[in-house]
Coordinates of C-alpha atoms and ligand atoms in Angstrom, one line a residue:
M1 CA 18.6 -7.1 -34.1
K2 CA 20.2 -3.6 -34.0
R3 CA 23.6 -2.7 -32.8
V4 CA 23.6 -0.1 -30.1
C5 CA 26.2 1.9 -28.2
M6 CA 25.1 3.5 -24.9
I7 CA 27.5 6.2 -23.7
G8 CA 26.9 6.8 -20.0
S9 CA 26.1 3.7 -17.9
G10 CA 24.3 5.5 -15.0
Y11 CA 20.7 5.2 -13.9
V12 CA 19.4 5.9 -17.4
G13 CA 22.1 4.4 -19.6
L14 CA 22.2 1.2 -17.8
V15 CA 18.5 0.7 -17.7
T16 CA 18.1 1.7 -21.4
G17 CA 21.0 -0.4 -22.5
T18 CA 19.8 -3.5 -20.6
C19 CA 16.2 -3.2 -21.7
L20 CA 17.2 -2.7 -25.4
A21 CA 19.3 -5.9 -25.0
E22 CA 16.2 -7.6 -23.5
L23 CA 14.3 -6.5 -26.7
G24 CA 16.9 -8.5 -28.7
H25 CA 19.4 -5.8 -29.7
R26 CA 23.1 -6.1 -29.2
V27 CA 24.1 -3.3 -26.8
I28 CA 27.5 -2.1 -25.6
C29 CA 27.3 0.1 -22.5
V30 CA 30.2 2.6 -22.2
D31 CA 31.3 4.6 -19.2
K32 CA 34.4 6.7 -18.6
D33 CA 34.2 5.6 -14.9
E34 CA 36.5 2.5 -15.0
S35 CA 35.3 1.4 -11.5
K36 CA 31.7 1.3 -12.7
I37 CA 32.7 -0.7 -15.8
S38 CA 34.6 -3.3 -13.7
I39 CA 31.6 -3.7 -11.3
L40 CA 29.3 -4.2 -14.4
K41 CA 31.8 -6.7 -15.9
S42 CA 31.7 -8.7 -12.7
G43 CA 27.9 -9.2 -13.0
K44 CA 26.9 -6.7 -10.4
I45 CA 25.3 -3.3 -10.9
P46 CA 26.5 -0.2 -9.0
I47 CA 22.9 1.1 -8.3
Y48 CA 19.8 -0.2 -6.5
E49 CA 17.1 -0.6 -9.2
P50 CA 14.6 -3.5 -8.8
G51 CA 14.9 -6.2 -11.4
L52 CA 17.9 -4.6 -13.2
E53 CA 20.7 -6.8 -12.0
A54 CA 18.9 -10.1 -13.0
L55 CA 18.1 -8.6 -16.5
A56 CA 21.6 -7.4 -17.0
R57 CA 23.1 -10.8 -16.1
K58 CA 20.6 -12.6 -18.3
N59 CA 21.5 -10.5 -21.4
T60 CA 25.2 -10.5 -20.7
K61 CA 25.1 -14.3 -20.7
L62 CA 23.2 -14.2 -24.0
N63 CA 26.0 -12.0 -25.4
R64 CA 23.5 -9.2 -26.1
L65 CA 24.9 -6.9 -23.4
S66 CA 28.6 -6.0 -22.8
F67 CA 30.5 -3.2 -21.1
T68 CA 33.6 -1.2 -22.0
S69 CA 35.3 2.1 -21.2
S70 CA 36.3 2.6 -24.8
V71 CA 34.0 4.9 -26.7
M72 CA 35.7 4.3 -30.0
E73 CA 35.4 0.5 -29.8
A74 CA 31.7 0.8 -28.9
V75 CA 30.8 3.5 -31.5
Q76 CA 32.5 1.7 -34.3
A77 CA 30.6 -1.5 -33.6
S78 CA 27.2 0.2 -33.6
D79 CA 24.5 1.7 -35.8
F80 CA 22.9 3.7 -33.0
V81 CA 24.9 5.8 -30.6
F82 CA 22.9 6.9 -27.5
I83 CA 24.1 9.8 -25.3
A84 CA 23.0 9.0 -21.8
V85 CA 25.5 11.1 -19.8
N86 CA 24.7 13.4 -16.9
T87 CA 23.5 16.9 -17.5
P88 CA 23.8 18.4 -13.9
P89 CA 22.8 22.0 -13.0
L90 CA 25.2 24.9 -13.3
K91 CA 25.4 27.6 -10.6
D92 CA 23.1 29.8 -12.7
G93 CA 20.5 27.0 -12.9
G94 CA 21.2 26.1 -16.6
A95 CA 22.1 22.6 -17.6
D96 CA 25.8 21.7 -17.7
L97 CA 26.2 20.3 -21.2
S98 CA 30.0 19.8 -21.0
F99 CA 29.6 16.0 -20.7
V100 CA 27.3 16.0 -23.8
E101 CA 29.8 18.1 -25.6
A102 CA 32.7 15.9 -24.7
C103 CA 30.8 12.9 -25.7
T104 CA 29.9 14.4 -29.1
R105 CA 33.6 15.1 -29.8
E106 CA 34.5 11.5 -28.9
V107 CA 31.8 10.1 -31.1
A108 CA 32.8 12.4 -34.0
R109 CA 36.4 11.2 -33.7
S110 CA 35.2 7.5 -33.6
A111 CA 32.6 7.3 -36.3
N112 CA 33.6 5.3 -39.3
K113 CA 30.3 4.9 -41.1
F114 CA 26.7 6.2 -40.9
K115 CA 25.2 6.2 -37.4
L116 CA 22.2 7.7 -35.7
L117 CA 23.4 9.8 -32.7
V118 CA 20.5 9.8 -30.2
E119 CA 20.1 12.2 -27.3
K120 CA 18.8 10.2 -24.3
S121 CA 20.0 12.7 -21.7
T122 CA 17.7 15.5 -20.7
V123 CA 18.9 18.5 -22.7
P124 CA 17.7 22.0 -23.3
V125 CA 15.9 22.7 -26.5
K126 CA 18.2 23.4 -29.4
T127 CA 20.9 21.1 -28.0
G128 CA 20.4 18.8 -31.1
E129 CA 21.2 21.8 -33.3
R130 CA 24.4 22.4 -31.3
I131 CA 25.4 18.8 -31.6
K132 CA 24.9 18.9 -35.3
K133 CA 27.0 22.1 -35.7
T134 CA 29.8 20.5 -33.5
L135 CA 29.7 17.4 -35.7
E136 CA 30.0 19.5 -38.9
V137 CA 33.0 21.4 -37.5
L138 CA 34.7 18.3 -36.2
S139 CA 34.2 16.0 -39.2
P140 CA 33.1 18.2 -42.2
A141 CA 34.3 15.7 -44.7
K142 CA 32.5 12.7 -43.1
P143 CA 28.7 13.3 -42.7
Y144 CA 28.4 10.1 -40.9
L145 CA 26.3 11.1 -38.0
E146 CA 22.7 12.2 -37.9
V147 CA 21.1 13.5 -34.7
A148 CA 17.8 12.4 -33.1
S149 CA 16.2 13.0 -29.8
N150 CA 14.6 10.3 -27.7
P151 CA 14.0 11.7 -24.1
E152 CA 13.6 9.2 -21.3
F153 CA 10.7 9.2 -18.9
L154 CA 11.6 6.2 -16.6
R155 CA 11.2 6.6 -12.9
E156 CA 14.0 5.3 -10.6
G157 CA 12.5 2.5 -8.5
S158 CA 10.3 1.2 -11.4
A159 CA 12.7 2.0 -14.2
V160 CA 12.8 -1.4 -16.0
K161 CA 9.0 -1.7 -16.0
D162 CA 8.7 2.0 -17.1
F163 CA 11.2 1.5 -20.0
L164 CA 9.5 -1.7 -21.3
H165 CA 6.0 -0.5 -20.8
P166 CA 6.1 3.2 -21.3
D167 CA 3.1 5.5 -21.7
R168 CA 4.6 6.8 -24.9
I169 CA 7.9 7.0 -26.8
I170 CA 9.0 10.4 -28.0
V171 CA 11.2 10.5 -31.1
G172 CA 12.5 13.8 -32.5
V173 CA 14.0 13.3 -36.0
Q174 CA 15.0 15.3 -39.1
S175 CA 14.6 12.5 -41.7
Q176 CA 12.5 9.6 -42.7
R177 CA 15.5 7.3 -42.4
A178 CA 16.0 8.3 -38.7
E179 CA 12.3 7.8 -38.0
N180 CA 12.4 4.3 -39.6
M181 CA 15.5 3.4 -37.6
M182 CA 13.9 4.5 -34.3
R183 CA 10.6 2.7 -35.1
E184 CA 12.5 -0.5 -35.8
L185 CA 14.5 -0.2 -32.6
Y186 CA 11.3 0.1 -30.5
A187 CA 9.2 -2.3 -32.6
K188 CA 8.7 -4.8 -29.8
I189 CA 7.4 -2.2 -27.3
K190 CA 3.6 -1.6 -27.3
A191 CA 3.3 2.1 -26.9
P192 CA 2.3 5.1 -29.0
I193 CA 5.4 6.6 -30.8
I194 CA 5.1 10.3 -31.1
V195 CA 7.3 11.6 -33.9
T196 CA 8.3 15.2 -33.8
D197 CA 11.0 17.6 -34.9
I198 CA 14.1 17.6 -32.6
N199 CA 13.3 20.9 -30.8
S200 CA 9.8 19.7 -29.9
A201 CA 11.1 16.4 -28.6
E202 CA 13.6 18.2 -26.4
L203 CA 10.9 20.5 -25.1
I204 CA 8.5 17.7 -24.3
K205 CA 10.9 16.4 -21.6
H206 CA 11.4 19.6 -19.8
A207 CA 7.8 20.6 -20.1
S208 CA 6.7 17.2 -18.7
N209 CA 9.0 17.2 -15.7
S210 CA 8.3 20.8 -14.9
F211 CA 4.5 20.1 -15.0
L212 CA 4.8 17.3 -12.6
S213 CA 6.9 19.4 -10.3
L214 CA 4.3 22.2 -10.6
K215 CA 1.6 19.7 -9.5
I216 CA 3.6 18.8 -6.4
S217 CA 4.1 22.5 -5.5
Y218 CA 0.5 23.2 -6.2
I219 CA -0.7 20.6 -3.7
N220 CA 1.8 21.8 -1.2
S221 CA 0.3 25.3 -1.5
I222 CA -3.1 23.8 -1.0
A223 CA -1.6 22.1 2.1
Q224 CA -0.6 25.5 3.5
I225 CA -4.2 26.8 3.1
C226 CA -5.6 23.6 4.7
E227 CA -3.5 24.2 7.8
K228 CA -4.7 27.8 8.0
V229 CA -8.4 27.1 7.5
G230 CA -8.7 23.8 9.3
A231 CA -9.0 21.3 6.4
D232 CA -7.3 18.1 5.3
V233 CA -5.1 18.2 2.2
E234 CA -5.3 14.4 1.8
K235 CA -9.1 14.7 1.4
V236 CA -8.8 17.7 -0.9
A237 CA -6.3 15.7 -3.1
E238 CA -8.6 12.7 -3.1
G239 CA -11.5 14.8 -4.2
M240 CA -9.5 16.6 -6.9
G241 CA -7.9 13.3 -8.1
Y242 CA -11.2 11.7 -9.1
D243 CA -11.5 14.3 -11.8
A244 CA -9.9 12.5 -14.8
R245 CA -8.7 15.9 -16.1
I246 CA -6.7 16.4 -12.9
N247 CA -5.7 12.9 -11.8
R248 CA -4.5 11.9 -8.3
A249 CA -0.9 11.3 -9.2
F250 CA 1.7 13.8 -8.0
L251 CA -0.9 15.4 -5.6
N252 CA 1.0 14.2 -2.5
A253 CA 1.6 17.0 0.0
G254 CA 4.9 16.8 2.0
I255 CA 8.5 17.7 1.9
G256 CA 8.4 18.3 -1.8
Y257 CA 10.3 16.9 -4.7
G258 CA 14.0 16.1 -4.8
G259 CA 16.2 13.8 -6.8
S260 CA 18.4 14.2 -9.8
C261 CA 15.7 15.3 -12.2
F262 CA 12.9 17.6 -11.0
P263 CA 15.0 20.3 -9.3
K264 CA 17.5 20.6 -12.1
D265 CA 15.0 20.3 -14.9
V266 CA 12.8 23.0 -13.4
S267 CA 15.8 25.4 -13.0
A268 CA 17.1 24.5 -16.5
F269 CA 13.6 25.2 -18.0
I270 CA 13.5 28.6 -16.2
K271 CA 16.9 29.4 -17.7
I272 CA 15.9 28.2 -21.2
A273 CA 12.9 30.5 -21.0
E274 CA 15.0 33.4 -19.8
E275 CA 17.4 33.0 -22.7
V276 CA 14.5 33.3 -25.2
G277 CA 13.0 36.3 -23.4
F278 CA 10.2 34.6 -21.4
D279 CA 9.9 35.1 -17.7
F280 CA 8.6 31.6 -16.5
Q281 CA 7.0 32.9 -13.3
I282 CA 4.9 29.8 -12.6
L283 CA 8.1 27.7 -12.5
K284 CA 9.9 30.2 -10.4
G285 CA 7.0 29.8 -7.9
T286 CA 7.2 26.1 -8.2
A287 CA 10.9 26.0 -7.2
A288 CA 10.4 28.6 -4.4
I289 CA 7.4 26.6 -2.9
N290 CA 9.4 23.4 -3.0
H291 CA 12.3 25.0 -1.2
A292 CA 10.1 26.4 1.5
Q293 CA 8.4 23.1 2.0
R294 CA 11.6 21.5 3.3
E295 CA 12.1 24.4 5.7
L296 CA 8.5 24.1 7.0
V297 CA 9.0 20.5 7.9
L298 CA 12.2 21.2 9.7
K299 CA 10.5 24.2 11.5
S300 CA 7.8 21.8 12.6
L301 CA 10.5 19.5 14.1
K302 CA 12.2 22.4 15.8
E303 CA 9.1 23.7 17.3
A304 CA 8.3 20.3 18.7
L305 CA 11.8 19.9 20.2
W306 CA 12.4 23.6 21.0
T307 CA 16.1 23.2 20.2
F308 CA 18.1 20.6 18.4
K309 CA 21.1 20.7 20.7
G310 CA 21.7 17.5 22.5
K311 CA 18.5 15.9 21.1
N312 CA 18.4 12.4 19.7
V313 CA 16.7 12.7 16.3
G314 CA 15.9 9.6 14.4
I315 CA 15.5 9.8 10.6
L316 CA 13.5 7.2 8.7
G317 CA 14.3 7.2 5.0
L318 CA 17.3 8.7 3.3
S319 CA 16.9 8.3 -0.5
F320 CA 15.0 11.0 -2.3
K321 CA 12.1 8.6 -2.9
P322 CA 11.3 5.0 -2.2
D323 CA 12.7 2.0 -4.1
T324 CA 16.0 3.8 -5.1
D325 CA 19.3 4.4 -3.4
D326 CA 19.7 7.7 -5.2
L327 CA 20.7 10.5 -2.8
R328 CA 21.0 13.3 -5.4
N329 CA 19.2 16.3 -4.0
A330 CA 17.6 14.1 -1.3
P331 CA 15.9 16.2 1.5
A332 CA 17.6 13.9 4.1
I333 CA 21.0 15.5 3.2
D334 CA 19.7 19.0 4.0
F335 CA 18.0 17.8 7.2
I336 CA 21.0 15.9 8.5
Q337 CA 23.4 18.8 7.7
I338 CA 21.3 21.2 9.8
L339 CA 20.6 18.8 12.6
L340 CA 24.3 18.0 13.0
A341 CA 25.3 21.7 12.7
E342 CA 22.9 22.6 15.5
G343 CA 24.2 19.9 17.8
A344 CA 21.6 17.0 17.5
V345 CA 22.7 13.4 17.6
V346 CA 21.3 11.7 14.5
K347 CA 20.4 8.1 14.0
A348 CA 19.1 6.9 10.6
Y349 CA 17.6 3.9 8.8
D350 CA 17.0 3.4 5.1
P351 CA 16.5 0.0 3.4
V352 CA 19.1 0.6 0.7
A353 CA 20.7 4.0 0.8
M354 CA 22.7 3.9 4.1
D355 CA 26.0 2.9 2.5
K356 CA 25.8 5.9 0.1
M357 CA 24.9 8.3 2.9
K358 CA 27.8 7.1 5.0
V359 CA 30.1 8.8 2.5
H360 CA 28.4 12.2 3.2
F361 CA 27.9 11.8 6.9
P362 CA 30.1 9.2 8.7
Q363 CA 29.1 10.7 12.0
V364 CA 25.5 9.6 11.8
E365 CA 24.6 6.3 13.5
Y366 CA 23.2 4.0 10.8
C367 CA 20.8 1.4 12.3
A368 CA 19.7 -2.1 11.3
S369 CA 16.0 -1.3 11.6
P370 CA 13.5 1.5 12.3
Y371 CA 13.1 0.2 15.8
K372 CA 16.8 0.7 16.5
V373 CA 16.4 4.3 15.3
A374 CA 13.4 4.8 17.7
E375 CA 15.4 3.6 20.7
A376 CA 15.8 6.6 23.0
A377 CA 14.8 9.0 20.2
D378 CA 13.5 12.4 21.2
A379 CA 11.8 12.7 17.9
L380 CA 11.3 10.7 14.7
L381 CA 11.4 12.4 11.3
I382 CA 9.9 10.5 8.3
V383 CA 11.7 11.7 5.2
T384 CA 11.0 8.9 2.6
E385 CA 7.8 7.0 2.2
W386 CA 9.2 3.5 2.1
E387 CA 6.4 0.9 2.1
E388 CA 7.9 -0.8 5.2
F389 CA 7.4 2.3 7.3
R390 CA 3.7 2.2 6.7
K391 CA 3.6 -1.3 8.3
L392 CA 5.6 -0.4 11.5
D393 CA 4.5 -1.7 14.9
L394 CA 3.7 1.8 16.2
N395 CA 3.1 0.7 19.7
K396 CA 6.6 -0.8 19.8
I397 CA 8.0 2.4 18.3
K398 CA 6.4 4.5 21.0
S399 CA 7.6 2.2 23.8
L400 CA 11.2 2.6 22.5
M401 CA 11.2 6.4 22.2
N402 CA 12.2 8.9 24.8
T403 CA 9.2 11.1 23.8
N404 CA 6.2 10.7 21.6
I405 CA 7.1 13.2 18.8
V406 CA 6.8 12.0 15.2
V407 CA 7.2 14.5 12.3
D408 CA 5.9 12.9 9.2
G409 CA 7.2 14.7 6.1
R410 CA 5.3 12.3 3.8
N411 CA 1.9 12.0 5.5
I412 CA 2.1 8.2 5.7
F413 CA 0.1 7.7 8.9
D414 CA -3.5 8.4 9.8
P415 CA -3.5 11.3 12.3
M416 CA -6.4 10.0 14.3
T417 CA -4.7 6.6 14.8
M418 CA -1.4 8.4 15.8
K419 CA -3.3 10.5 18.3
K420 CA -5.1 7.4 19.8
L421 CA -1.7 5.7 20.1
G422 CA -0.5 8.6 22.1
F423 CA 1.9 10.2 19.7
T424 CA 2.3 14.0 19.2
Y425 CA 2.0 13.7 15.4
H426 CA 3.0 16.5 13.0
C427 CA 2.1 16.1 9.4
V428 CA 1.6 18.3 6.3
G429 CA -1.6 20.1 5.5
R430 CA -3.8 18.1 7.8
S431 CA -5.5 20.3 10.4
P432 CA -6.8 18.5 13.5
K433 CA -10.1 20.4 12.9
A434 CA -10.6 18.3 9.9
W435 CA -10.0 14.8 11.4
D436 CA -10.5 15.1 15.1
K437 CA -14.0 15.9 16.3
K438 CA -12.7 16.9 19.7
A439 CA -10.2 19.5 18.3
Ligands
NAD1 P1 24.2 9.3 -14.0 O1 25.1 10.4 -13.4 O2 23.7 8.2 -13.1 O3 25.0 8.6 -15.2 C1 25.7 9.3 -16.2 C2 26.9 8.5 -16.5 O4 27.6 9.1 -17.6 C3 28.0 8.4 -15.4 O5 28.2 7.1 -15.1 C4 29.2 9.1 -16.0 O6 30.4 8.5 -15.6 C5 29.0 8.9 -17.5 N1 29.7 9.8 -18.4 C6 29.8 11.1 -18.4 N2 30.5 11.6 -19.4 C7 30.9 10.5 -20.1 C8 31.7 10.3 -21.3 N3 32.2 11.3 -22.0 N4 31.9 9.0 -21.7 C9 31.4 8.0 -21.1 N5 30.7 8.1 -19.9 C10 30.4 9.3 -19.5 O7 23.0 10.1 -14.6 P2 21.5 9.6 -14.9 O8 20.7 9.7 -13.7 O9 21.6 8.3 -15.6 O10 21.0 10.7 -16.0 C11 21.5 10.7 -17.3 C12 20.7 11.7 -18.1 O11 19.3 11.2 -18.2 C13 20.5 13.1 -17.5 O12 20.5 14.0 -18.5 C14 19.2 13.0 -16.7 O13 18.6 14.2 -16.6 C15 18.4 12.1 -17.6 N6 17.3 11.4 -17.0 C16 17.5 10.8 -15.8 C17 16.5 10.1 -15.2 C18 16.7 9.5 -13.8 O14 15.6 9.1 -13.2 N7 17.9 9.4 -13.3 C19 15.2 9.9 -15.9 C20 15.1 10.5 -17.1 C21 16.1 11.2 -17.7

């Protein structure tokens, strides 16, 4: 049993802390947001993440998981101090490390004996060196803290499973002692542990997320070509995906990536490269293509409706991807903003993210089901590929709508089926020439 302090109890800190407790460790999760801590203390969790609430309750009951807003109390009671605070984007695209810095100061003030300070947040390469320097300045006489890097690869929506059954664990260390500590912490997880220096570990995270983003922008570029030449991007992706060197994952054409990680990590990596004198053109292209993709889907909706003014537009899906309520950089926010500004009446449905969206757009009508959204809609826009949308009674949807226009930003339906049902169906990268013999 190890004693762990997790600073930052958001999507990553809460999952990491709860799962480490599930592995048998004694974990104290800390957050400066008192309201978050009181929700956690009451046995609830402030985010939607399948399986997390039950696991947190179980480990709280077993006295392996607790919550506090006092960094000092948690740090002093622990041997591992994880930093899992947010690292949002700055205006220039770089990562805002002010939360990591503030955290480092608090830990330096609180440390009373040796502890391993582990970066869990996604941080630019060389952040470990900066943390180390800060610690040396703040507590020169007490070399209590050693830095390690342990980037996180969990995906929101399957975060608990991803944490407990990862593809790999990356550990960046500068001593055998730190390596041994990290190996003991993760001893119960069956996964390869890749041990590197701290700079390499930090780079692995940005390099991985940027590569996945690049794959999405790549298939979206192929989608553009498909539309121009009369091909079907879904077939192209399937054909490519059978090649084990390529793999089908992240080859889904559509609105593009959003969320709290890919957009900010791509822009941070471009900035990191710029600072060391490398022009990361392939990533600049990735970001530009992703941005254009959202515009293309909206353009397709506008062309179908001619103008947005006075139109009833129904939105299916608000979160940036299925199985989460996270709205950070969610395409739905951009779409709703533009639709409202141009005079549309917007109705929306999402299985879990409506309460959070109400804070951004109280003027949207939030509906109890997709069918309520379809009632009198001039067009439906599918923004998030929730599983329940794939199972909709499409005949019923059509009978409820004012028109037959569906703009599918996630390619969840078969175009031929939609045509046979009488919809005017717009999707991404799927030319009718490829799927409709009569076209
Ligand atoms: P989040 O915003 O959900 O959580 C961060 C938490 O840290 C907040 O609750 C905030 O109040 C708290 N915090 C900030 N400064 C603090 C301080 N000084 N003391 C105590 N608490 C403090 O962010 P997140 O999504 O959990 O992401 C955290 C980090 O993990 C980021 O660097 C992110 O890039 C990375 N990451 C996120 C994911 C993901 O899917 N969300 C996956 C892998 C890595």
